Each structure stands twice: as C-alpha cells, then as structure tokens.
C-alpha cells in the first residue's frame, strides 16, 4: 500500500472537509438490481456540492495550503468538474482562483465555474492541453497548482467516498469506479482495501480514452494519441504517475465501455431511476448494465461521480435513445403533388395513434421530381412493431416510405 496515501491520511481528510461537503446518499436501486442480477447501490456523488466528487479533493488540498500560498492564489486545469471544485473551495476560503479549461468544455461547466468566482481561461482540445497552459501560467504567477488527480492530498479527499461507502454498506463486495486520471479510484481503493481487503475495486474507462488501462498494459503512463469520448470528465490522455502507482496496488481490474453504452446508461438512469448523470458519472452503470463485470448475487456499489451534463448533449442522448428504442420514427416519402394526398397520410397516422412531432412539406427542392412533394416527418411511436404497422399501412395506401 502506498505510504503517501494511507487510511489515516484519508480519515484526516474526512475530518477536514466534513464542514464543507455533503455525505452523499448510497441508494439501493431495485431497477438496476433486476437488470443485473446483483444488489446494486448507487453512490450519488452527482448530488455532491458542485455536482461532482471533485469538491472533496480540491477542498482537502486547499485547506492544507500555507498562508503565503493562499495569498498567491490557486490555479487548476480541468474539463469542468475539478474546475468547479477548486473554484468553490477557493471561494469558501477567500482565495483567488484561475482555471484553465479545454476550449470544448461544456458551456454549463464554464458558466458554473465562473459563477463560483474563478477566472476561466479556455485553451486546447482536452484536459492535457489545458494542463500545459496552466503550467505556463503557474510559472508566471507563482500561484499554487491544484492538480486534478495526481496529488496525494487530492487523492485523500476523493478517498473519503470509500470511507462513506464502508460506513453505509460494510458488507459491500464490489465497487465500480470511473477512471479518468485515476485520483478517484486511487483514493477509494486505498480506503476500502484498508478497511476490507477482500473487496473488489473495478475501474471503468471510456474505450476512447482508456489511458489508465493502457498504462497498466505497457507498465507506465504514456500519452495517448487522442482521447475521444462523450464522457468529457474522464477524457484524459495520460494517467497520473502517482495514481498509476497506487492503482497497480489496489485495483483488481479495469474494463471499458463504448460510447453508445454510456449514452444508454445516462438515459436509463434518467428514465428509470430519475437520476441525472453526466457521461463520466454513468460509465460505472454502463459497465454493470452491459455485464462487463460479473456481479451476480453480489452487493455492488456503482459510483455516479458527477451530474454536470450539458443540456444540448442531453437532448441528443434523449433523441437517440427514443429512436433506438422504437419510440421515435424519422421518415420521408414522395407524394403526388395533388390536393388530398397529405390529408390521407395524416389520417392513416392518426388512425394508428402515432403523434406527429415535426413535419416538413417540400415542393421546390430541386431533388424532388416534378409534380411531386417530399414529406419529412418525425413521429412519436410506441415500439418498432408499431412503426412497422404504420409503414405497412402507408405502403398499402400507395404512400411507401423512402
């Protein structure tokens, strides 16, 4: 076990940050349990202050600063959640903060970070690019850099989640933990393995940004060529050196999930458990739903690490989810451009009890044959069977879908 990150250090962090953060709920999910054959509990860090577990590590680190360091302010690089955690912690303690975020960081996270009083600078495409810019600023200003994951005090703060899990469910068998740079799983792993050595700690990464898994495979952290994933909170190109050393000691396995699996998990959480999670926060659920880990009969905790999802992205996930489940149908057809044809189409759709969400009637598009009109429609439907029935009725009436 790492001497730099110990149970005592995590317990010290818990005492220090307790006045500033929430002890989040560990919620048993009947829906998830039925779908996986396990006893599933959700650790709701999406309900943490700032909407993510990052507030814990940031607060613990900033509380440890000297008075001179506090006067010079703090600096961080983040895809969004660490940014808000640092900004909130600094604001609570009356310290100036500057945050460098990737240029494509969700607007909601940028606005929230500024709302906590931080100065935000946008630079680069992903976290690692923002990190390089932050290093430059730190050399110029002398501000204390608060690393998003590769810092012992930050890891200790994140590890307080492990203490809470053990307090709330001492009989826990397996914990699924999202991994970006590795700070969360390092802290949680040390805490839980110290208290219950036989607990399984399983890391989950997006397949498009599996930097920690790659590091374990090659024996050291290496920079990935790219980190592309809807889970922007864990889009990290290179695992941390300290987190990697700790992960090798306390993590039993790492699995990956695909983009569609993450999207499905977000939608399922929202629809079936009334819980909002961002991509990074939902990867543990995706892994459980897709049976990436054998959880049958076990008491398993899935950490929902954050809930700061961009509403425009959420709208896309909902739309794709509706189409994927047969509850939305996008279709088009060519109609003879004569009075009454569109009315007949609409009558069939009404008889089949489908709801028209959008409709567009195009006559002057140059790709439309003469004396014809193209109709685009989005329909609210009940199932794929319902869609097939509508298609068949329209075809039989002489209006086949293109």
PDB file of C-alpha atoms in Angstrom, residues 8-285:
ATOM      1  CA  UNK A   8      -5.008   7.598   8.241  1.00  0.00           C
ATOM      2  CA  UNK A   9      -4.452  10.329   5.652  1.00  0.00           C
ATOM      3  CA  UNK A  10      -7.904   9.744   4.155  1.00  0.00           C
ATOM      4  CA  UNK A  11      -9.511   9.793   7.597  1.00  0.00           C
ATOM      5  CA  UNK A  12      -7.694  13.069   8.321  1.00  0.00           C
ATOM      6  CA  UNK A  13      -9.105  14.452   5.064  1.00  0.00           C
ATOM      7  CA  UNK A  14     -12.603  13.360   6.052  1.00  0.00           C
ATOM      8  CA  UNK A  15     -12.383  15.327   9.298  1.00  0.00           C
ATOM      9  CA  UNK A  16     -11.012  18.382   7.497  1.00  0.00           C
ATOM     10  CA  UNK A  17     -13.554  18.625   4.669  1.00  0.00           C
ATOM     11  CA  UNK A  18     -16.634  17.473   6.577  1.00  0.00           C
ATOM     12  CA  UNK A  19     -17.938  21.024   7.244  1.00  0.00           C
ATOM     13  CA  UNK A  20     -17.734  21.887   3.534  1.00  0.00           C
ATOM     14  CA  UNK A  21     -19.121  18.886   1.631  1.00  0.00           C
ATOM     15  CA  UNK A  22     -22.112  16.533   1.656  1.00  0.00           C
ATOM     16  CA  UNK A  23     -22.028  12.938   2.810  1.00  0.00           C
ATOM     17  CA  UNK A  24     -23.870  11.656  -0.240  1.00  0.00           C
ATOM     18  CA  UNK A  25     -26.606   9.054  -0.281  1.00  0.00           C
ATOM     19  CA  UNK A  26     -25.938   5.383  -1.031  1.00  0.00           C
ATOM     20  CA  UNK A  27     -29.191   4.435  -2.740  1.00  0.00           C
ATOM     21  CA  UNK A  28     -30.316   0.874  -3.388  1.00  0.00           C
ATOM     22  CA  UNK A  29     -31.666   0.573  -6.940  1.00  0.00           C
ATOM     23  CA  UNK A  30     -34.333  -2.086  -7.463  1.00  0.00           C
ATOM     24  CA  UNK A  31     -34.340  -1.335 -11.196  1.00  0.00           C
ATOM     25  CA  UNK A  32     -30.590  -1.803 -11.588  1.00  0.00           C
ATOM     26  CA  UNK A  33     -30.647  -4.870  -9.365  1.00  0.00           C
ATOM     27  CA  UNK A  34     -33.297  -6.517 -11.518  1.00  0.00           C
ATOM     28  CA  UNK A  35     -31.385  -5.731 -14.717  1.00  0.00           C
ATOM     29  CA  UNK A  36     -28.050  -7.068 -13.457  1.00  0.00           C
ATOM     30  CA  UNK A  37     -28.934  -9.896 -11.070  1.00  0.00           C
ATOM     31  CA  UNK A  38     -26.965  -8.144  -8.328  1.00  0.00           C
ATOM     32  CA  UNK A  39     -27.806  -5.992  -5.326  1.00  0.00           C
ATOM     33  CA  UNK A  40     -26.952  -2.606  -6.811  1.00  0.00           C
ATOM     34  CA  UNK A  41     -26.315   0.540  -4.788  1.00  0.00           C
ATOM     35  CA  UNK A  42     -25.673   3.941  -6.347  1.00  0.00           C
ATOM     36  CA  UNK A  43     -23.229   6.281  -4.594  1.00  0.00           C
ATOM     37  CA  UNK A  44     -24.756   9.609  -5.554  1.00  0.00           C
ATOM     38  CA  UNK A  45     -21.768  11.918  -5.991  1.00  0.00           C
ATOM     39  CA  UNK A  46     -23.789  13.614  -8.731  1.00  0.00           C
ATOM     40  CA  UNK A  47     -25.595  15.228  -5.772  1.00  0.00           C
ATOM     41  CA  UNK A  48     -22.335  16.452  -4.209  1.00  0.00           C
ATOM     42  CA  UNK A  49     -21.694  20.189  -3.944  1.00  0.00           C
ATOM     43  CA  UNK A  50     -20.740  21.492  -7.413  1.00  0.00           C
ATOM     44  CA  UNK A  51     -22.362  18.343  -8.842  1.00  0.00           C
ATOM     45  CA  UNK A  52     -19.295  16.107  -8.594  1.00  0.00           C
ATOM     46  CA  UNK A  53     -16.921  14.293  -6.216  1.00  0.00           C
ATOM     47  CA  UNK A  54     -14.159  16.736  -7.220  1.00  0.00           C
ATOM     48  CA  UNK A  55     -15.164  19.152  -4.467  1.00  0.00           C
ATOM     49  CA  UNK A  56     -13.723  16.719  -1.907  1.00  0.00           C
ATOM     50  CA  UNK A  57     -10.158  16.573  -3.202  1.00  0.00           C
ATOM     51  CA  UNK A  58      -9.994  20.252  -4.068  1.00  0.00           C
ATOM     52  CA  UNK A  59     -11.178  21.300  -0.626  1.00  0.00           C
ATOM     53  CA  UNK A  60      -8.728  18.994   1.140  1.00  0.00           C
ATOM     54  CA  UNK A  61      -5.786  20.290  -0.893  1.00  0.00           C
ATOM     55  CA  UNK A  62      -6.642  23.968  -0.464  1.00  0.00           C
ATOM     56  CA  UNK A  63      -7.192  23.588   3.281  1.00  0.00           C
ATOM     57  CA  UNK A  64      -3.577  22.362   3.533  1.00  0.00           C
ATOM     58  CA  UNK A  65      -2.070  25.472   1.915  1.00  0.00           C
ATOM     59  CA  UNK A  66       0.101  27.875   3.921  1.00  0.00           C
ATOM     60  CA  UNK A  67      -0.963  31.467   4.436  1.00  0.00           C
ATOM     61  CA  UNK A  68       1.646  32.631   1.917  1.00  0.00           C
ATOM     62  CA  UNK A  69       0.359  30.152  -0.681  1.00  0.00           C
ATOM     63  CA  UNK A  70      -3.206  31.273  -0.098  1.00  0.00           C
ATOM     64  CA  UNK A  71      -2.215  34.899  -0.778  1.00  0.00           C
ATOM     65  CA  UNK A  72      -0.775  33.952  -4.184  1.00  0.00           C
ATOM     66  CA  UNK A  73      -3.991  32.182  -5.162  1.00  0.00           C
ATOM     67  CA  UNK A  74      -4.604  28.795  -6.754  1.00  0.00           C
ATOM     68  CA  UNK A  75      -4.584  27.534 -10.313  1.00  0.00           C
ATOM     69  CA  UNK A  76      -6.074  24.428 -11.926  1.00  0.00           C
ATOM     70  CA  UNK A  77      -6.646  22.732 -15.266  1.00  0.00           C
ATOM     71  CA  UNK A  78      -9.897  20.888 -15.729  1.00  0.00           C
ATOM     72  CA  UNK A  79     -12.509  19.626 -18.179  1.00  0.00           C
ATOM     73  CA  UNK A  80     -15.118  21.049 -15.831  1.00  0.00           C
ATOM     74  CA  UNK A  81     -15.767  19.260 -12.544  1.00  0.00           C
ATOM     75  CA  UNK A  82     -12.371  19.829 -10.927  1.00  0.00           C
ATOM     76  CA  UNK A  83     -12.679  23.429 -12.080  1.00  0.00           C
ATOM     77  CA  UNK A  84     -15.878  23.877 -10.124  1.00  0.00           C
ATOM     78  CA  UNK A  85     -14.481  22.046  -7.113  1.00  0.00           C
ATOM     79  CA  UNK A  86     -11.389  24.276  -6.960  1.00  0.00           C
ATOM     80  CA  UNK A  87     -13.411  27.435  -7.609  1.00  0.00           C
ATOM     81  CA  UNK A  88     -15.923  26.573  -4.889  1.00  0.00           C
ATOM     82  CA  UNK A  89     -13.246  25.610  -2.345  1.00  0.00           C
ATOM     83  CA  UNK A  90     -11.183  28.714  -3.055  1.00  0.00           C
ATOM     84  CA  UNK A  91     -14.241  30.939  -2.836  1.00  0.00           C
ATOM     85  CA  UNK A  92     -15.299  29.441   0.510  1.00  0.00           C
ATOM     86  CA  UNK A  93     -11.821  30.147   1.888  1.00  0.00           C
ATOM     87  CA  UNK A  94     -11.463  33.622   0.349  1.00  0.00           C
ATOM     88  CA  UNK A  95      -8.712  32.662  -2.101  1.00  0.00           C
ATOM     89  CA  UNK A  96      -8.378  33.834  -5.718  1.00  0.00           C
ATOM     90  CA  UNK A  97      -8.568  31.069  -8.346  1.00  0.00           C
ATOM     91  CA  UNK A  98      -7.735  30.775 -12.053  1.00  0.00           C
ATOM     92  CA  UNK A  99      -8.971  27.767 -14.034  1.00  0.00           C
ATOM     93  CA  UNK A 100      -7.781  26.666 -17.481  1.00  0.00           C
ATOM     94  CA  UNK A 101     -10.424  24.602 -19.304  1.00  0.00           C
ATOM     95  CA  UNK A 102     -10.435  22.928 -22.747  1.00  0.00           C
ATOM     96  CA  UNK A 103     -11.988  25.061 -25.470  1.00  0.00           C
ATOM     97  CA  UNK A 104     -14.766  22.479 -25.974  1.00  0.00           C
ATOM     98  CA  UNK A 105     -15.669  22.285 -22.278  1.00  0.00           C
ATOM     99  CA  UNK A 106     -19.466  22.265 -21.828  1.00  0.00           C
ATOM    100  CA  UNK A 107     -20.815  25.790 -21.512  1.00  0.00           C
ATOM    101  CA  UNK A 108     -22.708  24.833 -18.361  1.00  0.00           C
ATOM    102  CA  UNK A 109     -19.451  23.863 -16.649  1.00  0.00           C
ATOM    103  CA  UNK A 110     -17.667  27.028 -17.788  1.00  0.00           C
ATOM    104  CA  UNK A 111     -20.522  29.223 -16.554  1.00  0.00           C
ATOM    105  CA  UNK A 112     -20.750  27.367 -13.253  1.00  0.00           C
ATOM    106  CA  UNK A 113     -17.002  27.718 -12.672  1.00  0.00           C
ATOM    107  CA  UNK A 114     -17.185  31.464 -13.294  1.00  0.00           C
ATOM    108  CA  UNK A 115     -20.209  31.565 -11.020  1.00  0.00           C
ATOM    109  CA  UNK A 116     -18.055  30.282  -8.148  1.00  0.00           C
ATOM    110  CA  UNK A 117     -15.797  33.300  -8.624  1.00  0.00           C
ATOM    111  CA  UNK A 118     -12.958  31.828 -10.698  1.00  0.00           C
ATOM    112  CA  UNK A 119     -11.219  33.433 -13.660  1.00  0.00           C
ATOM    113  CA  UNK A 120     -11.631  30.975 -16.574  1.00  0.00           C
ATOM    114  CA  UNK A 121      -9.158  30.663 -19.470  1.00  0.00           C
ATOM    115  CA  UNK A 122     -10.050  28.359 -22.397  1.00  0.00           C
ATOM    116  CA  UNK A 123      -7.114  26.567 -24.051  1.00  0.00           C
ATOM    117  CA  UNK A 124      -6.625  23.340 -26.040  1.00  0.00           C
ATOM    118  CA  UNK A 125      -8.880  20.470 -27.047  1.00  0.00           C
ATOM    119  CA  UNK A 126      -8.708  18.185 -23.964  1.00  0.00           C
ATOM    120  CA  UNK A 127      -7.581  18.238 -20.335  1.00  0.00           C
ATOM    121  CA  UNK A 128      -3.922  17.553 -21.156  1.00  0.00           C
ATOM    122  CA  UNK A 129      -3.760  20.635 -23.421  1.00  0.00           C
ATOM    123  CA  UNK A 130      -5.322  22.801 -20.739  1.00  0.00           C
ATOM    124  CA  UNK A 131      -2.842  21.384 -18.239  1.00  0.00           C
ATOM    125  CA  UNK A 132       0.134  22.552 -20.320  1.00  0.00           C
ATOM    126  CA  UNK A 133      -1.296  26.075 -20.467  1.00  0.00           C
ATOM    127  CA  UNK A 134      -1.860  26.059 -16.710  1.00  0.00           C
ATOM    128  CA  UNK A 135       1.779  25.086 -16.126  1.00  0.00           C
ATOM    129  CA  UNK A 136       2.856  28.136 -18.139  1.00  0.00           C
ATOM    130  CA  UNK A 137       0.596  30.432 -16.104  1.00  0.00           C
ATOM    131  CA  UNK A 138       1.851  28.926 -12.828  1.00  0.00           C
ATOM    132  CA  UNK A 139       5.450  29.713 -13.765  1.00  0.00           C
ATOM    133  CA  UNK A 140       4.466  33.314 -14.474  1.00  0.00           C
ATOM    134  CA  UNK A 141       2.306  33.969 -11.398  1.00  0.00           C
ATOM    135  CA  UNK A 142       3.582  31.669  -8.648  1.00  0.00           C
ATOM    136  CA  UNK A 143       0.036  30.513  -7.848  1.00  0.00           C
ATOM    137  CA  UNK A 144      -0.303  27.054  -6.309  1.00  0.00           C
ATOM    138  CA  UNK A 145      -1.282  24.485  -8.909  1.00  0.00           C
ATOM    139  CA  UNK A 146      -4.070  22.146  -7.781  1.00  0.00           C
ATOM    140  CA  UNK A 147      -3.741  19.010  -9.896  1.00  0.00           C
ATOM    141  CA  UNK A 148      -6.985  17.330 -10.912  1.00  0.00           C
ATOM    142  CA  UNK A 149      -5.818  13.882  -9.815  1.00  0.00           C
ATOM    143  CA  UNK A 150      -2.039  13.348  -9.437  1.00  0.00           C
ATOM    144  CA  UNK A 151      -1.725  14.829  -5.942  1.00  0.00           C
ATOM    145  CA  UNK A 152      -1.717  12.947  -2.641  1.00  0.00           C
ATOM    146  CA  UNK A 153      -3.962  15.449  -0.832  1.00  0.00           C
ATOM    147  CA  UNK A 154      -6.442  15.464  -3.714  1.00  0.00           C
ATOM    148  CA  UNK A 155      -6.493  11.660  -3.761  1.00  0.00           C
ATOM    149  CA  UNK A 156      -7.019  11.587   0.009  1.00  0.00           C
ATOM    150  CA  UNK A 157     -10.016  13.879  -0.377  1.00  0.00           C
ATOM    151  CA  UNK A 158     -11.525  11.647  -3.057  1.00  0.00           C
ATOM    152  CA  UNK A 159     -10.850   8.622  -0.856  1.00  0.00           C
ATOM    153  CA  UNK A 160     -13.366   9.896   1.687  1.00  0.00           C
ATOM    154  CA  UNK A 161     -16.016   8.410  -0.633  1.00  0.00           C
ATOM    155  CA  UNK A 162     -14.562   4.984   0.195  1.00  0.00           C
ATOM    156  CA  UNK A 163     -14.912   5.672   3.916  1.00  0.00           C
ATOM    157  CA  UNK A 164     -18.545   6.639   3.422  1.00  0.00           C
ATOM    158  CA  UNK A 165     -19.280   3.541   1.346  1.00  0.00           C
ATOM    159  CA  UNK A 166     -17.874   1.301   4.097  1.00  0.00           C
ATOM    160  CA  UNK A 167     -19.882   3.149   6.754  1.00  0.00           C
ATOM    161  CA  UNK A 168     -23.074   2.873   4.699  1.00  0.00           C
ATOM    162  CA  UNK A 169     -22.599  -0.705   3.438  1.00  0.00           C
ATOM    163  CA  UNK A 170     -19.939  -2.665   5.409  1.00  0.00           C
ATOM    164  CA  UNK A 171     -20.875  -5.866   3.542  1.00  0.00           C
ATOM    165  CA  UNK A 172     -20.006  -4.383   0.119  1.00  0.00           C
ATOM    166  CA  UNK A 173     -18.474  -6.947  -2.281  1.00  0.00           C
ATOM    167  CA  UNK A 174     -17.547  -4.876  -5.360  1.00  0.00           C
ATOM    168  CA  UNK A 175     -17.200  -1.177  -6.183  1.00  0.00           C
ATOM    169  CA  UNK A 176     -17.232   0.123  -9.776  1.00  0.00           C
ATOM    170  CA  UNK A 177     -15.335   3.395 -10.091  1.00  0.00           C
ATOM    171  CA  UNK A 178     -14.996   5.724 -13.104  1.00  0.00           C
ATOM    172  CA  UNK A 179     -11.382   6.443 -14.104  1.00  0.00           C
ATOM    173  CA  UNK A 180     -10.001   9.486 -15.873  1.00  0.00           C
ATOM    174  CA  UNK A 181      -6.584  10.298 -14.449  1.00  0.00           C
ATOM    175  CA  UNK A 182      -7.092   7.916 -11.541  1.00  0.00           C
ATOM    176  CA  UNK A 183      -7.438  10.141  -8.472  1.00  0.00           C
ATOM    177  CA  UNK A 184     -10.883   8.881  -7.505  1.00  0.00           C
ATOM    178  CA  UNK A 185     -10.136   5.174  -7.792  1.00  0.00           C
ATOM    179  CA  UNK A 186      -6.752   5.563  -6.079  1.00  0.00           C
ATOM    180  CA  UNK A 187      -8.342   7.198  -3.049  1.00  0.00           C
ATOM    181  CA  UNK A 188     -11.384   4.932  -2.908  1.00  0.00           C
ATOM    182  CA  UNK A 189      -9.222   1.857  -3.468  1.00  0.00           C
ATOM    183  CA  UNK A 190      -6.813   2.645  -0.629  1.00  0.00           C
ATOM    184  CA  UNK A 191      -9.658   3.470   1.776  1.00  0.00           C
ATOM    185  CA  UNK A 192     -11.701   0.347   1.073  1.00  0.00           C
ATOM    186  CA  UNK A 193      -8.828  -2.117   0.721  1.00  0.00           C
ATOM    187  CA  UNK A 194      -7.504  -0.883   4.093  1.00  0.00           C
ATOM    188  CA  UNK A 195     -10.872  -1.459   5.753  1.00  0.00           C
ATOM    189  CA  UNK A 196     -11.895  -4.599   3.851  1.00  0.00           C
ATOM    190  CA  UNK A 197      -9.027  -6.248   1.922  1.00  0.00           C
ATOM    191  CA  UNK A 198     -11.251  -8.696   0.025  1.00  0.00           C
ATOM    192  CA  UNK A 199     -13.483  -6.025  -1.566  1.00  0.00           C
ATOM    193  CA  UNK A 200     -13.149  -5.859  -5.347  1.00  0.00           C
ATOM    194  CA  UNK A 201     -12.243  -2.478  -6.829  1.00  0.00           C
ATOM    195  CA  UNK A 202     -13.100  -2.336 -10.539  1.00  0.00           C
ATOM    196  CA  UNK A 203     -12.183   0.658 -12.656  1.00  0.00           C
ATOM    197  CA  UNK A 204     -14.269   1.729 -15.647  1.00  0.00           C
ATOM    198  CA  UNK A 205     -12.956   3.806 -18.542  1.00  0.00           C
ATOM    199  CA  UNK A 206     -14.408   5.006 -21.815  1.00  0.00           C
ATOM    200  CA  UNK A 207     -12.925   2.881 -24.608  1.00  0.00           C
ATOM    201  CA  UNK A 208     -11.969   6.077 -26.440  1.00  0.00           C
ATOM    202  CA  UNK A 209      -9.891   7.390 -23.537  1.00  0.00           C
ATOM    203  CA  UNK A 210      -8.528   4.329 -21.694  1.00  0.00           C
ATOM    204  CA  UNK A 211      -5.263   5.901 -20.531  1.00  0.00           C
ATOM    205  CA  UNK A 212      -5.009   4.007 -17.215  1.00  0.00           C
ATOM    206  CA  UNK A 213      -5.714   0.647 -18.839  1.00  0.00           C
ATOM    207  CA  UNK A 214      -3.053   1.435 -21.432  1.00  0.00           C
ATOM    208  CA  UNK A 215      -0.595   2.369 -18.683  1.00  0.00           C
ATOM    209  CA  UNK A 216      -1.154  -0.966 -16.944  1.00  0.00           C
ATOM    210  CA  UNK A 217      -0.654  -2.818 -20.214  1.00  0.00           C
ATOM    211  CA  UNK A 218       2.666  -1.118 -21.055  1.00  0.00           C
ATOM    212  CA  UNK A 219       3.905  -0.756 -17.481  1.00  0.00           C
ATOM    213  CA  UNK A 220       3.923   3.042 -17.228  1.00  0.00           C
ATOM    214  CA  UNK A 221       1.743   6.088 -18.026  1.00  0.00           C
ATOM    215  CA  UNK A 222       2.011   7.043 -21.690  1.00  0.00           C
ATOM    216  CA  UNK A 223       0.354   9.823 -23.662  1.00  0.00           C
ATOM    217  CA  UNK A 224      -2.450   8.514 -25.870  1.00  0.00           C
ATOM    218  CA  UNK A 225      -2.696   9.933 -29.382  1.00  0.00           C
ATOM    219  CA  UNK A 226      -6.253  11.025 -28.663  1.00  0.00           C
ATOM    220  CA  UNK A 227      -8.971  10.888 -26.011  1.00  0.00           C
ATOM    221  CA  UNK A 228     -12.361  10.966 -27.719  1.00  0.00           C
ATOM    222  CA  UNK A 229     -15.438  10.247 -25.632  1.00  0.00           C
ATOM    223  CA  UNK A 230     -18.827  11.680 -24.672  1.00  0.00           C
ATOM    224  CA  UNK A 231     -17.605  11.271 -21.094  1.00  0.00           C
ATOM    225  CA  UNK A 232     -15.661  14.553 -21.158  1.00  0.00           C
ATOM    226  CA  UNK A 233     -14.942  14.378 -17.424  1.00  0.00           C
ATOM    227  CA  UNK A 234     -12.679  11.348 -17.933  1.00  0.00           C
ATOM    228  CA  UNK A 235     -11.202  12.300 -21.327  1.00  0.00           C
ATOM    229  CA  UNK A 236      -7.613  12.138 -20.078  1.00  0.00           C
ATOM    230  CA  UNK A 237      -4.770  11.267 -22.467  1.00  0.00           C
ATOM    231  CA  UNK A 238      -2.265  10.238 -19.798  1.00  0.00           C
ATOM    232  CA  UNK A 239      -2.746   8.612 -16.401  1.00  0.00           C
ATOM    233  CA  UNK A 240      -1.015  10.211 -13.430  1.00  0.00           C
ATOM    234  CA  UNK A 241       2.314   8.887 -12.167  1.00  0.00           C
ATOM    235  CA  UNK A 242       1.165   8.748  -8.535  1.00  0.00           C
ATOM    236  CA  UNK A 243      -2.287   7.479  -9.366  1.00  0.00           C
ATOM    237  CA  UNK A 244      -0.804   4.775 -11.602  1.00  0.00           C
ATOM    238  CA  UNK A 245       1.484   3.537  -8.820  1.00  0.00           C
ATOM    239  CA  UNK A 246      -1.468   3.376  -6.439  1.00  0.00           C
ATOM    240  CA  UNK A 247      -3.876   1.797  -8.938  1.00  0.00           C
ATOM    241  CA  UNK A 248      -1.421  -1.067  -9.501  1.00  0.00           C
ATOM    242  CA  UNK A 249      -1.660  -1.853  -5.789  1.00  0.00           C
ATOM    243  CA  UNK A 250      -5.380  -1.520  -5.084  1.00  0.00           C
ATOM    244  CA  UNK A 251      -7.375  -2.053  -8.292  1.00  0.00           C
ATOM    245  CA  UNK A 252      -8.438  -5.573  -9.241  1.00  0.00           C
ATOM    246  CA  UNK A 253      -9.391  -4.918 -12.882  1.00  0.00           C
ATOM    247  CA  UNK A 254     -10.253  -2.199 -15.388  1.00  0.00           C
ATOM    248  CA  UNK A 255     -12.995  -2.572 -18.012  1.00  0.00           C
ATOM    249  CA  UNK A 256     -14.023  -0.246 -20.831  1.00  0.00           C
ATOM    250  CA  UNK A 257     -17.395   0.858 -22.177  1.00  0.00           C
ATOM    251  CA  UNK A 258     -18.344   2.152 -25.633  1.00  0.00           C
ATOM    252  CA  UNK A 259     -19.978   5.485 -26.452  1.00  0.00           C
ATOM    253  CA  UNK A 260     -23.436   4.051 -27.135  1.00  0.00           C
ATOM    254  CA  UNK A 261     -23.268   2.090 -23.880  1.00  0.00           C
ATOM    255  CA  UNK A 262     -22.532   5.300 -21.969  1.00  0.00           C
ATOM    256  CA  UNK A 263     -25.426   7.095 -23.678  1.00  0.00           C
ATOM    257  CA  UNK A 264     -27.790   4.225 -22.891  1.00  0.00           C
ATOM    258  CA  UNK A 265     -26.732   4.320 -19.236  1.00  0.00           C
ATOM    259  CA  UNK A 266     -27.402   8.074 -18.995  1.00  0.00           C
ATOM    260  CA  UNK A 267     -30.868   7.608 -20.480  1.00  0.00           C
ATOM    261  CA  UNK A 268     -31.674   4.593 -18.299  1.00  0.00           C
ATOM    262  CA  UNK A 269     -30.655   6.424 -15.142  1.00  0.00           C
ATOM    263  CA  UNK A 270     -32.781   9.410 -16.079  1.00  0.00           C
ATOM    264  CA  UNK A 271     -35.821   7.439 -17.165  1.00  0.00           C
ATOM    265  CA  UNK A 272     -35.868   4.520 -14.744  1.00  0.00           C
ATOM    266  CA  UNK A 273     -34.207   5.872 -11.596  1.00  0.00           C
ATOM    267  CA  UNK A 274     -34.955   9.617 -12.044  1.00  0.00           C
ATOM    268  CA  UNK A 275     -31.239  10.344 -11.704  1.00  0.00           C
ATOM    269  CA  UNK A 276     -29.214  12.732 -13.845  1.00  0.00           C
ATOM    270  CA  UNK A 277     -25.608  11.693 -14.506  1.00  0.00           C
ATOM    271  CA  UNK A 278     -23.033  13.024 -16.945  1.00  0.00           C
ATOM    272  CA  UNK A 279     -21.081  10.713 -19.239  1.00  0.00           C
ATOM    273  CA  UNK A 280     -18.190  10.233 -16.823  1.00  0.00           C
ATOM    274  CA  UNK A 281     -20.635   9.656 -13.979  1.00  0.00           C
ATOM    275  CA  UNK A 282     -22.549   6.980 -15.883  1.00  0.00           C
ATOM    276  CA  UNK A 283     -19.684   4.721 -17.013  1.00  0.00           C
ATOM    277  CA  UNK A 284     -19.957   2.557 -13.884  1.00  0.00           C
ATOM    278  CA  UNK A 285     -23.635   1.995 -14.663  1.00  0.00           C
TER     279      UNK A 285
END
